[in-house]
Coordinates of C-alpha atoms in Angstrom, one line a residue:
X1 CA 84.5 225.3 106.1
X2 CA 86.2 227.8 108.5
X3 CA 84.0 230.5 110.1
X4 CA 85.7 233.6 111.4
X5 CA 84.0 235.6 114.0
X6 CA 85.4 239.1 114.5
X7 CA 84.7 240.8 117.8
X8 CA 85.8 244.4 118.3
X9 CA 86.3 245.8 121.7
X10 CA 86.7 249.5 122.2
X11 CA 88.9 250.2 125.0
X12 CA 90.1 253.5 126.3
X13 CA 93.6 253.0 124.9
X14 CA 92.5 251.8 121.5
X15 CA 90.6 249.1 119.6
X16 CA 91.3 245.4 120.2
X17 CA 90.2 242.9 117.5
X18 CA 89.7 239.2 118.5
X19 CA 89.3 236.7 115.7
X20 CA 87.8 233.3 116.7
X21 CA 87.8 230.4 114.2
X22 CA 85.3 227.5 114.3
X23 CA 85.9 224.2 112.4
X24 CA 82.9 222.0 111.3
X25 CA 82.5 219.2 113.8
X26 CA 83.5 215.6 113.0
X27 CA 81.6 212.4 114.0
X28 CA 83.0 208.9 114.6
X29 CA 81.5 206.1 112.5
X30 CA 82.3 202.5 113.6
X31 CA 81.8 199.8 110.9
X32 CA 81.6 196.1 111.8
X33 CA 80.4 193.0 110.0
X34 CA 79.0 189.5 110.6
X35 CA 79.6 186.7 108.1
X36 CA 82.0 186.7 105.2
X37 CA 82.3 189.5 102.7
X38 CA 84.0 192.9 102.2
X39 CA 82.6 196.3 103.3
X40 CA 83.4 199.9 102.2
X41 CA 84.1 201.8 104.4
X42 CA 86.2 199.0 105.8
X43 CA 85.6 197.5 109.2
X44 CA 87.0 199.8 111.9
X45 CA 86.6 203.4 113.0
X46 CA 86.4 206.4 110.7
X47 CA 85.8 210.1 111.0
X48 CA 83.3 211.9 108.8
X49 CA 81.9 215.4 108.7
X50 CA 78.8 215.8 110.8
X51 CA 75.6 215.6 108.8
X52 CA 77.4 214.2 105.8
X53 CA 76.0 211.2 103.8
X54 CA 78.2 208.2 103.2
X55 CA 77.6 205.2 100.9
X56 CA 78.1 201.8 102.6
X57 CA 78.9 199.2 100.0
X58 CA 78.7 195.5 100.9
X59 CA 80.2 192.7 98.7
X60 CA 79.3 189.2 99.8
X61 CA 81.9 186.4 99.7
X62 CA 81.2 183.3 97.6
X63 CA 78.2 181.4 99.2
X64 CA 77.0 184.4 101.1
X65 CA 74.3 187.1 100.6
X66 CA 73.9 190.5 102.2
X67 CA 71.2 190.0 104.8
X68 CA 71.0 193.6 105.9
X69 CA 72.6 196.8 107.1
X70 CA 71.7 198.4 110.4
X71 CA 72.5 201.9 111.7
X72 CA 72.5 202.2 115.5
X73 CA 70.5 199.1 115.6
X74 CA 67.9 200.1 113.0
X75 CA 67.6 198.5 109.6
X76 CA 68.1 200.8 106.6
X77 CA 67.1 200.5 103.0
X78 CA 69.5 198.6 100.8
X79 CA 69.7 198.8 97.0
X80 CA 72.2 196.8 95.0
X81 CA 74.1 195.8 98.1
X82 CA 74.6 199.4 99.2
X83 CA 72.9 201.9 101.5
X84 CA 73.0 205.7 101.9
X85 CA 73.6 206.7 105.5
X86 CA 73.5 210.2 106.9
X87 CA 75.7 210.6 109.9
X88 CA 74.7 213.4 112.3
X89 CA 76.4 211.9 115.4
X90 CA 78.6 209.1 116.4
X91 CA 77.2 206.1 114.5
X92 CA 77.5 202.3 114.6
X93 CA 77.0 200.5 111.3
X94 CA 76.7 196.7 111.2
X95 CA 76.7 194.8 107.9
X96 CA 75.4 191.3 108.1
X97 CA 76.2 188.6 105.5
X98 CA 74.6 185.2 105.7
X99 CA 74.9 181.9 103.9
X100 CA 72.6 181.9 100.9
X101 CA 69.8 179.5 100.2
X102 CA 69.6 177.9 96.8
X103 CA 66.3 176.3 95.7
X104 CA 66.1 173.4 93.3
X105 CA 62.8 172.5 91.8
X106 CA 61.9 169.8 89.3
X107 CA 58.7 169.0 87.4
X108 CA 58.8 165.7 85.6
X109 CA 56.8 167.0 82.6
X110 CA 57.0 170.7 82.2
X111 CA 59.9 171.8 84.3
X112 CA 60.1 175.0 86.4
X113 CA 62.2 178.1 86.7
X114 CA 63.5 179.2 90.1
X115 CA 65.2 182.6 90.4
X116 CA 67.7 183.0 93.2
X117 CA 69.8 182.8 95.3
X118 CA 67.8 183.7 98.4
X119 CA 68.6 184.9 101.9
X120 CA 66.9 184.1 105.2
X121 CA 63.2 184.7 105.2
X122 CA 63.1 185.3 101.5
X123 CA 60.0 184.7 99.3
X124 CA 60.7 182.3 96.5
X125 CA 58.6 182.3 93.4
X126 CA 58.5 179.0 91.5
X127 CA 57.1 179.3 88.0
X128 CA 55.6 176.2 86.4
X129 CA 56.1 176.3 82.7
X130 CA 52.3 176.5 82.0
X131 CA 51.5 173.2 80.3
X132 CA 47.9 172.2 81.0
X133 CA 47.0 168.7 82.1
X134 CA 46.8 166.3 85.0
X135 CA 50.6 166.2 85.5
X136 CA 50.9 169.9 86.0
X137 CA 49.3 172.7 88.0
X138 CA 45.8 172.9 86.8
X139 CA 42.7 175.1 87.2
X140 CA 39.4 173.6 86.3
X141 CA 36.2 175.7 85.7
X142 CA 33.5 173.1 86.2
X143 CA 30.8 175.3 84.7
X144 CA 32.4 175.4 81.3
X145 CA 34.8 172.4 81.5
X146 CA 37.5 174.8 80.3
X147 CA 41.1 174.7 81.5
X148 CA 43.1 177.7 82.4
X149 CA 46.6 178.4 83.6
X150 CA 45.9 181.5 85.6
X151 CA 47.0 179.8 88.9
X152 CA 50.5 179.1 87.7
X153 CA 52.5 180.8 90.4
X154 CA 53.3 179.5 93.8
X155 CA 54.9 181.6 96.6
X156 CA 57.1 179.8 99.1
X157 CA 58.4 181.4 102.3
X158 CA 61.6 179.9 103.6
X159 CA 61.9 179.5 107.4
X160 CA 64.7 181.0 109.4
X161 CA 68.0 179.3 108.9
X162 CA 66.8 176.4 106.8
X163 CA 69.2 173.7 105.8
X164 CA 69.5 170.3 104.3
X165 CA 67.5 168.6 107.1
X166 CA 64.3 170.6 107.1
X167 CA 62.4 173.1 104.9
X168 CA 59.4 174.8 106.5
X169 CA 57.5 176.1 103.5
X170 CA 54.2 177.9 103.2
X171 CA 52.6 178.0 99.8
X172 CA 49.7 180.2 98.6
X173 CA 47.8 180.3 95.3
X174 CA 47.9 183.5 93.4
X175 CA 46.2 184.5 90.1
X176 CA 43.1 186.1 88.7
X177 CA 40.6 183.4 89.5
X178 CA 36.9 184.0 89.0
X179 CA 34.3 183.2 91.7
X180 CA 33.3 179.6 91.9
X181 CA 36.5 178.2 90.3
X182 CA 37.5 174.9 91.9
X183 CA 41.3 174.4 92.1
X184 CA 43.1 171.0 91.9
X185 CA 46.8 170.8 92.5
X186 CA 48.9 167.9 91.4
X187 CA 52.6 167.4 91.0
X188 CA 53.3 169.7 93.9
X189 CA 56.3 169.7 96.2
X190 CA 56.7 166.6 98.3
X191 CA 58.6 167.3 101.5
X192 CA 56.6 166.7 104.7
X193 CA 55.3 169.6 106.7
X194 CA 54.1 171.8 103.9
X195 CA 50.9 173.7 104.6
X196 CA 48.6 174.9 101.8
X197 CA 46.9 178.2 102.5
X198 CA 44.5 180.1 100.3
X199 CA 43.3 183.7 100.3
X200 CA 39.6 183.6 101.4
X201 CA 38.9 186.8 99.4
X202 CA 39.4 184.8 96.2
X203 CA 36.5 182.5 97.1
X204 CA 38.5 179.4 96.4
X205 CA 37.9 176.0 97.7
X206 CA 40.3 173.0 97.7
X207 CA 39.1 169.8 96.0
X208 CA 42.3 167.8 96.3
X209 CA 46.0 168.2 97.0
X210 CA 48.1 165.3 95.7
X211 CA 51.8 164.7 95.4
X212 CA 51.8 161.9 93.0
X213 CA 54.5 163.5 90.9
X214 CA 57.9 164.3 92.4
X215 CA 58.9 168.0 92.6
X216 CA 61.5 168.6 95.3
X217 CA 62.6 171.8 96.9
X218 CA 65.9 171.6 98.7
X219 CA 67.0 174.6 100.9
X220 CA 70.7 175.0 101.4
X221 CA 72.7 177.0 103.9
X222 CA 75.8 174.7 104.1
X223 CA 75.3 173.3 107.6
X224 CA 74.7 169.5 108.1
X225 CA 73.9 167.7 111.3
X226 CA 72.1 164.5 110.3
X227 CA 72.6 161.5 108.1
X228 CA 69.7 162.6 105.9
X229 CA 71.4 165.9 105.4
X230 CA 74.5 164.1 104.0
X231 CA 72.3 162.0 101.7
X232 CA 70.6 165.1 100.4
X233 CA 74.0 166.5 99.5
X234 CA 74.8 163.4 97.5
X235 CA 71.4 163.7 95.7
X236 CA 72.0 167.3 94.8
X237 CA 75.5 166.8 93.6
X238 CA 74.8 163.6 91.7
X239 CA 71.8 165.0 89.8
X240 CA 73.3 168.4 89.2
X241 CA 70.3 170.0 91.0
X242 CA 72.4 172.7 92.7
X243 CA 76.0 173.9 93.1
X244 CA 77.4 173.1 96.5
X245 CA 80.2 175.5 97.3
X246 CA 80.7 174.3 100.8
X247 CA 79.5 171.9 103.5
X248 CA 80.0 172.3 107.2
X249 CA 79.3 169.6 109.8
X250 CA 77.6 170.7 113.0
X251 CA 77.7 167.5 114.9
X252 CA 78.7 163.8 114.8
X253 CA 76.7 161.8 112.1
X254 CA 75.9 158.1 112.3
X255 CA 75.1 156.6 108.9
X256 CA 73.9 153.4 110.7
X257 CA 75.5 151.0 108.2
X258 CA 72.7 151.8 105.6
X259 CA 73.8 151.5 102.0
X260 CA 75.6 154.8 101.1
X261 CA 75.5 156.6 97.8
X262 CA 78.8 158.5 97.4
X263 CA 78.8 162.3 97.0
X264 CA 79.8 163.0 93.4
X265 CA 80.0 160.7 90.4
X266 CA 81.6 160.5 87.0
X267 CA 79.8 161.3 83.7
X268 CA 80.3 161.1 80.0
X269 CA 81.8 164.6 80.1
X270 CA 85.1 163.4 81.4
X271 CA 86.7 166.8 81.2
X272 CA 84.2 169.0 83.0
X273 CA 82.7 166.3 85.3
X274 CA 79.4 168.1 86.0
X275 CA 78.4 165.7 88.7
X276 CA 81.6 165.7 90.7
X277 CA 81.9 167.4 94.1
X278 CA 84.0 170.6 93.6
X279 CA 83.4 172.5 96.8
X280 CA 84.8 172.6 100.4
X281 CA 83.8 170.0 103.0
X282 CA 84.8 171.1 106.5
X283 CA 84.2 168.5 109.2
X284 CA 84.9 170.8 112.1
X285 CA 86.5 167.9 114.0
X286 CA 83.3 165.8 114.1
X287 CA 82.8 162.1 113.3
X288 CA 81.1 160.3 110.5
X289 CA 80.4 156.7 111.7
X290 CA 79.3 153.4 110.2
X291 CA 79.8 154.2 106.5
X292 CA 78.7 151.1 104.4
X293 CA 79.0 150.5 100.7
X294 CA 78.5 147.0 99.3
X295 CA 77.5 147.7 95.7
X296 CA 80.9 146.8 94.1
X297 CA 80.6 149.9 91.9
X298 CA 83.6 152.0 90.7
X299 CA 84.6 155.3 92.2
X300 CA 83.2 154.8 95.7
X301 CA 83.8 156.1 99.2
X302 CA 82.2 158.8 101.3
X303 CA 82.9 160.9 98.1
X304 CA 82.8 159.2 94.7
X305 CA 84.4 161.7 92.3
X306 CA 85.8 165.1 93.4
X307 CA 87.4 167.9 91.3
X308 CA 89.5 170.6 92.8
X309 CA 87.8 170.0 96.1
X310 CA 88.9 170.7 99.7
X311 CA 88.0 168.0 102.2
X312 CA 89.2 168.2 105.8
X313 CA 89.0 167.9 109.5
X314 CA 86.8 164.9 110.5
X315 CA 87.1 161.3 111.7
X316 CA 85.6 158.3 109.9
X317 CA 84.9 155.3 112.2
X318 CA 83.9 151.8 111.3
X319 CA 84.1 152.0 107.6
X320 CA 83.1 149.2 105.2
X321 CA 83.5 149.8 101.5
X322 CA 83.3 147.1 98.8
X323 CA 83.8 148.5 95.4
X324 CA 85.3 147.9 92.0
X325 CA 88.0 150.4 90.6
X326 CA 89.0 153.6 92.5
X327 CA 87.9 152.8 96.0
X328 CA 88.7 154.6 99.2
X329 CA 87.3 155.3 102.7
X330 CA 87.1 159.0 102.0
X331 CA 87.4 159.5 98.2
X332 CA 87.2 157.1 95.3
X333 CA 88.7 159.4 92.7
X334 CA 90.2 162.8 93.3
X335 CA 91.1 165.0 90.3
X336 CA 93.4 167.9 89.6
X337 CA 94.2 170.1 92.6
X338 CA 92.1 168.3 95.2
X339 CA 93.4 168.6 98.8
X340 CA 92.5 166.1 101.4
X341 CA 93.8 166.9 104.9
X342 CA 93.4 166.1 108.6
X343 CA 91.1 163.1 108.1
X344 CA 91.4 160.2 110.6
X345 CA 90.1 156.8 109.3
X346 CA 89.7 154.2 112.1
X347 CA 88.7 150.6 111.8
X348 CA 88.2 150.3 108.1
X349 CA 87.7 147.5 105.6
X350 CA 88.2 148.7 102.1
X351 CA 88.0 146.1 99.3
X352 CA 88.1 146.6 95.5
X353 CA 89.9 145.3 92.5
X354 CA 92.0 148.3 91.2
X355 CA 93.2 151.5 92.8
X356 CA 92.3 150.9 96.4
X357 CA 93.4 153.2 99.3
X358 CA 92.8 153.7 102.9
X359 CA 92.0 157.4 102.3
X360 CA 91.9 157.8 98.5
X361 CA 91.7 155.2 95.8
X362 CA 92.9 157.2 92.7
X363 CA 94.6 160.5 93.3
X364 CA 95.7 163.7 91.6
X365 CA 96.4 166.3 94.3
X366 CA 97.6 166.1 97.8
X367 CA 96.9 164.1 101.0
X368 CA 98.3 165.6 104.2
X369 CA 98.0 164.8 107.9
X370 CA 95.7 161.8 107.4
X371 CA 95.7 158.6 109.4
X372 CA 94.5 155.0 108.8
X373 CA 94.6 152.8 111.8
X374 CA 93.0 149.7 113.4
X375 CA 93.9 148.2 116.7
X376 CA 96.5 145.7 117.8
X377 CA 93.8 143.1 118.1
X378 CA 91.7 144.0 115.0
X379 CA 93.7 145.4 112.1
X380 CA 92.1 147.5 109.4
X381 CA 92.1 145.8 106.0
X382 CA 92.7 147.3 102.6
X383 CA 92.6 144.7 99.9
X384 CA 92.4 144.3 96.1
X385 CA 90.9 141.1 94.6
X386 CA 91.5 140.3 91.0
X387 CA 88.5 140.8 88.7
X388 CA 86.1 141.1 91.5
X389 CA 83.8 143.3 89.3
X390 CA 84.1 146.2 87.0
X391 CA 86.2 146.2 83.8
X392 CA 88.8 143.9 82.4
X393 CA 91.8 146.0 83.5
X394 CA 90.9 145.5 87.1
X395 CA 93.5 143.0 88.2
X396 CA 93.7 143.2 91.9
X397 CA 96.5 145.7 92.1
X398 CA 97.6 149.2 93.3
X399 CA 96.8 149.1 97.0
X400 CA 98.1 151.6 99.5
X401 CA 97.6 152.4 103.2
X402 CA 96.9 156.1 102.3
X403 CA 96.5 156.1 98.5
X404 CA 96.2 153.3 96.0
X405 CA 97.4 155.2 93.0
X406 CA 99.1 158.6 92.6
X407 CA 99.4 160.3 89.2
X408 CA 100.9 163.7 89.0
X409 CA 99.3 166.3 86.7
X410 CA 100.2 169.5 84.8
X411 CA 99.4 171.8 87.7
X412 CA 101.6 174.2 89.6
X413 CA 101.8 172.2 92.7
X414 CA 103.7 169.3 94.3
X415 CA 101.7 166.1 94.4
X416 CA 102.4 164.8 97.8
X417 CA 101.5 162.4 100.6
X418 CA 102.9 164.0 103.7
X419 CA 102.6 163.8 107.5
X420 CA 100.3 160.8 107.2
X421 CA 100.2 157.7 109.4
X422 CA 99.3 154.1 108.8
X423 CA 99.2 151.6 111.7
X424 CA 97.7 148.2 112.7
X425 CA 96.6 147.6 109.1
X426 CA 96.9 144.7 106.6
X427 CA 97.4 145.5 103.0
X428 CA 96.8 142.7 100.4
X429 CA 96.9 142.9 96.6
X430 CA 97.9 140.8 93.6
X431 CA 100.7 143.2 93.0
X432 CA 101.7 146.8 93.5
X433 CA 101.0 147.2 97.2
X434 CA 102.7 149.7 99.5
X435 CA 102.5 150.7 103.1
X436 CA 101.7 154.3 102.0
X437 CA 101.1 154.2 98.2
X438 CA 100.4 151.3 95.9
X439 CA 101.7 152.9 92.7
X440 CA 103.1 156.2 91.5
X441 CA 103.0 157.1 87.9
X442 CA 104.9 160.3 86.9
X443 CA 103.5 161.8 83.8
X444 CA 105.1 165.2 84.2
X445 CA 108.6 165.4 85.6
X446 CA 108.2 169.1 86.3
X447 CA 105.7 168.3 89.1
X448 CA 107.3 165.6 91.3
X449 CA 105.6 163.6 93.9
X450 CA 106.9 164.3 97.4
X451 CA 106.5 161.7 100.2
X452 CA 107.5 163.4 103.4
X453 CA 107.3 162.8 107.1
X454 CA 105.0 159.8 107.1
X455 CA 104.9 157.0 109.7
X456 CA 104.1 153.3 109.1
X457 CA 104.0 150.9 112.0
X458 CA 102.6 147.4 112.7
X459 CA 101.6 146.9 109.0
X460 CA 101.6 143.7 107.0
X461 CA 102.1 144.3 103.3
X462 CA 101.4 141.3 101.1
X463 CA 101.5 140.8 97.3
X464 CA 99.7 137.5 96.6
X465 CA 100.1 136.0 93.1
X466 CA 99.5 132.4 94.1
X467 CA 96.8 132.2 91.5
X468 CA 98.8 133.3 88.5
X469 CA 96.1 134.0 86.0
X470 CA 97.7 137.2 84.6
X471 CA 101.3 136.0 84.2
X472 CA 102.7 138.7 86.5
X473 CA 105.9 137.9 88.3
X474 CA 107.0 141.2 89.8
X475 CA 104.7 141.5 92.8
X476 CA 106.1 144.9 94.0
X477 CA 105.4 144.9 97.7
X478 CA 107.2 147.6 99.7
X479 CA 106.9 149.5 103.0
X480 CA 106.4 152.8 101.2
X481 CA 105.6 152.6 97.5
X482 CA 104.7 149.3 95.9
X483 CA 105.5 150.3 92.3
X484 CA 107.1 153.3 90.7
X485 CA 106.9 154.6 87.2
X486 CA 109.1 157.7 87.1
X487 CA 110.5 159.4 90.1
X488 CA 109.5 160.6 93.5
X489 CA 111.2 162.2 96.5
X490 CA 111.0 160.6 99.9
X491 CA 112.1 162.4 103.1
X492 CA 111.8 161.8 106.8
X493 CA 109.6 158.7 106.6
X494 CA 109.8 156.1 109.3
X495 CA 108.8 152.4 109.5
X496 CA 108.6 150.0 112.5
X497 CA 107.2 146.5 113.0
X498 CA 106.2 146.5 109.3
X499 CA 106.6 143.3 107.3
X500 CA 106.4 142.9 103.5
X501 CA 105.6 139.5 102.0
X502 CA 105.1 138.2 98.5
X503 CA 103.4 135.0 97.5
X504 CA 104.0 134.0 93.9
X505 CA 103.6 131.1 91.5
X506 CA 106.5 130.8 89.1
X507 CA 107.1 128.7 86.0
X508 CA 110.5 130.0 84.7
X509 CA 114.1 130.2 86.1
X510 CA 114.4 133.9 85.5
X511 CA 111.1 134.5 87.4
X512 CA 112.3 132.5 90.3
X513 CA 115.6 134.3 90.6
X514 CA 113.8 137.7 90.4
X515 CA 111.4 136.8 93.1
X516 CA 114.1 135.4 95.4
X517 CA 115.8 138.8 95.2
X518 CA 112.6 140.8 95.4
X519 CA 113.6 142.6 98.6
X520 CA 110.6 141.7 100.7
X521 CA 111.0 140.5 104.2
X522 CA 109.4 137.2 103.4
X523 CA 108.9 135.4 100.0
X524 CA 106.7 132.4 99.4
X525 CA 107.2 130.7 96.0
X526 CA 105.1 128.0 94.6
X527 CA 106.5 126.1 91.6
X528 CA 104.2 125.1 88.8
X529 CA 106.9 123.2 86.9
X530 CA 110.4 121.8 87.3
X531 CA 113.0 124.6 87.6
X532 CA 116.7 125.0 87.9
X533 CA 118.3 128.2 89.2
X534 CA 121.0 129.4 86.9
X535 CA 124.7 129.3 87.9
X536 CA 125.8 132.3 90.0
X537 CA 122.4 133.1 91.4
X538 CA 122.8 135.2 94.6
X539 CA 120.1 135.3 97.3
X540 CA 120.9 138.1 99.7
X541 CA 119.4 139.6 102.8
X542 CA 119.6 143.4 103.1
X543 CA 119.2 146.3 100.7
X544 CA 117.0 145.2 97.8
X545 CA 117.1 141.5 98.7
X546 CA 115.1 139.1 100.7
X547 CA 115.2 137.8 104.3
X548 CA 113.2 134.7 104.3
X549 CA 112.4 132.5 101.3
X550 CA 110.1 129.5 101.3
X551 CA 109.8 127.5 98.2
X552 CA 106.9 125.1 97.8
X553 CA 107.9 122.7 95.1
X554 CA 104.3 121.6 94.6
X555 CA 105.8 118.1 93.9
X556 CA 108.0 119.6 91.1
X557 CA 111.8 119.4 91.0
X558 CA 114.1 122.3 91.8
X559 CA 117.8 122.3 90.9
X560 CA 119.9 124.8 92.8
X561 CA 123.1 125.2 90.9
X562 CA 125.9 127.1 92.7
X563 CA 123.4 129.3 94.5
X564 CA 125.0 131.5 97.1
X565 CA 123.2 132.7 100.2
X566 CA 125.0 135.7 101.6
X567 CA 124.5 138.8 103.7
X568 CA 124.9 142.5 103.0
X569 CA 127.2 144.4 105.3
X570 CA 125.9 145.7 108.6
X571 CA 122.6 143.8 108.2
X572 CA 121.7 141.1 110.7
X573 CA 121.2 138.1 108.3
X574 CA 118.9 135.8 110.3
X575 CA 117.6 134.6 107.0
X576 CA 116.1 131.4 106.0
X577 CA 115.7 129.4 102.8
X578 CA 113.0 126.8 103.2
X579 CA 112.3 124.2 100.6
X580 CA 109.2 122.0 100.9
X581 CA 107.2 119.5 98.9
X582 CA 110.0 119.0 96.3
X583 CA 110.7 116.0 94.2
X584 CA 114.3 114.7 93.7
X585 CA 116.5 117.8 93.9
X586 CA 120.0 118.3 92.7
X587 CA 121.7 120.9 94.8
X588 CA 125.0 122.7 94.8
X589 CA 124.8 125.4 97.5
X590 CA 127.2 127.4 99.6
X591 CA 126.3 129.3 102.8
X592 CA 128.6 132.2 103.6
X593 CA 127.1 133.1 107.0
X594 CA 126.5 130.4 109.6
X595 CA 123.4 132.1 111.0
X596 CA 121.5 131.3 107.8
X597 CA 119.2 128.4 107.9
X598 CA 118.7 126.1 104.8
X599 CA 115.9 123.8 105.7
X600 CA 114.9 121.0 103.4
X601 CA 111.6 119.3 104.1
X602 CA 111.6 117.0 101.1
X603 CA 113.5 114.3 99.3
X604 CA 116.9 115.9 98.4
X605 CA 119.9 114.7 96.5
X606 CA 122.8 117.1 97.4
X607 CA 126.1 117.2 95.5
X608 CA 129.2 119.3 96.5
X609 CA 127.5 120.8 99.5
X610 CA 129.5 122.0 102.5
X611 CA 127.9 122.9 105.8
X612 CA 129.7 124.5 108.8
X613 CA 126.9 123.1 111.0
X614 CA 124.1 120.9 110.2
X615 CA 121.2 119.4 112.1
X616 CA 119.6 116.3 110.8
X617 CA 115.9 115.7 111.4
X618 CA 114.0 112.5 111.0
X619 CA 110.6 112.3 109.2
X620 CA 108.8 113.6 112.2
X621 CA 111.1 116.5 112.8
X622 CA 113.3 115.1 115.6
X623 CA 117.1 115.5 115.6

């Protein structure tokens, strides 16, 4: 509004009219917020007309509630997450969002209903369903021996900033109780530190307070600082008691090698997986120490089953996990678009029988910037043992330094293992074992698996089929991926001081030839029958072929027929073919590189054999 003030001055020479215009004054309103959410007007500085009324709207982010709105330090009334504020001068408005508290309650007989969620210092009303009996909340009138359910409401007050570790709760009885009524409460909440208080004006006296039946109240604000806090998370997720949108570590946690129950588990609902962890776990750079699982169960690790989860930023130290299928230090089974990042696993022993990984056992999703390391004196161990426990398909395979098994999925993302590191680690499986990944299965070519920028050093990769109970002959041991079904893209990966070795029992000529050209650094073959290599067999070092071959004849006869030992170009041969414990052997062999060693430690009959250089040893190994 513009106000015009007309002032007339009469001067001797005439009339002078002066018009002065005044504009309504403006005030400055500064809006700020604490916690996560959105505010309207937005955070910042705004100009409003003086004495105008503005509506402040607050929308909490997921996992948050509006705690309050203050104007110049004073709280104002809030209705439906908004407040009406009259601004008569420069004004500071602060909107505070806080982590919400969810309350879970269970009655073993009647059940309860718990409205929510709740903010700090909220009053929570827990309504028992009203059944009468010794297993429920009960009011007994001794004069008439009648039972009533008037006292069926409990009020709980949550303490400031409660979390998984503690819940300070005050309970009070309410209801229209007649004078002289004696109250007995059973099946009440069980956490320690609960105080029962009664209104003296109701003339009530307490006969007994028992907690023989389990009813639990868990207060959640997302922050965890103790081992019991982590165990409570597992209980809440695994029983479906409460949705856990996020978990934040506040300090290092020592699990003290006590038997651990993984967070999240499978269910008969294999599609929705209601008991899987599907939230965000942010370690904030803290450590989780001395994780121990020895049950031999499937889907085990710090987390058992996760779906579309985000797990990041912590160190696991001194891990011992013995499971069945889908076993990892961090996650047993990750599904769909799960992301695991920036997790450092140190000094781990992870043993299972199928899908075993240093970080994740069975994976859909991504793993980035994770490490698995031991020390030069004490390597970490990741191992699969055939049919250790679990189901019949668990055959001691699919073991990887980072992930045991990767399966891509029909999601708009690249399934990748990138910027990860494996060092000072021993990897052992019956077959399908790799320095990074044990096995990749590509089910959708539109969403390829990317392996980029990983480092593997001082790692021993061994496929051991010396107890050939399944008839496998292709051990699939490799520095990067043990076995591949489909395609993947590998870029910028480096390997140093890493050795692959296969140990296999064979009982056919074709199997022997395949193993001798397996491509591993070392091959140990044990014969279970007399064998003869076919004419034209070529044992090479370099590329896909093998550096050192040791054949244990196991007192069987091996015939090498025109077998050539040669070298690929630009590869230092340095190879060795060692034959031990053979019976009478017919041999026709040529060596095309004089730095190769063919060492016979057995009774040998050689025909048409030419050596550029030979050293004869007696029976005690002297020249």
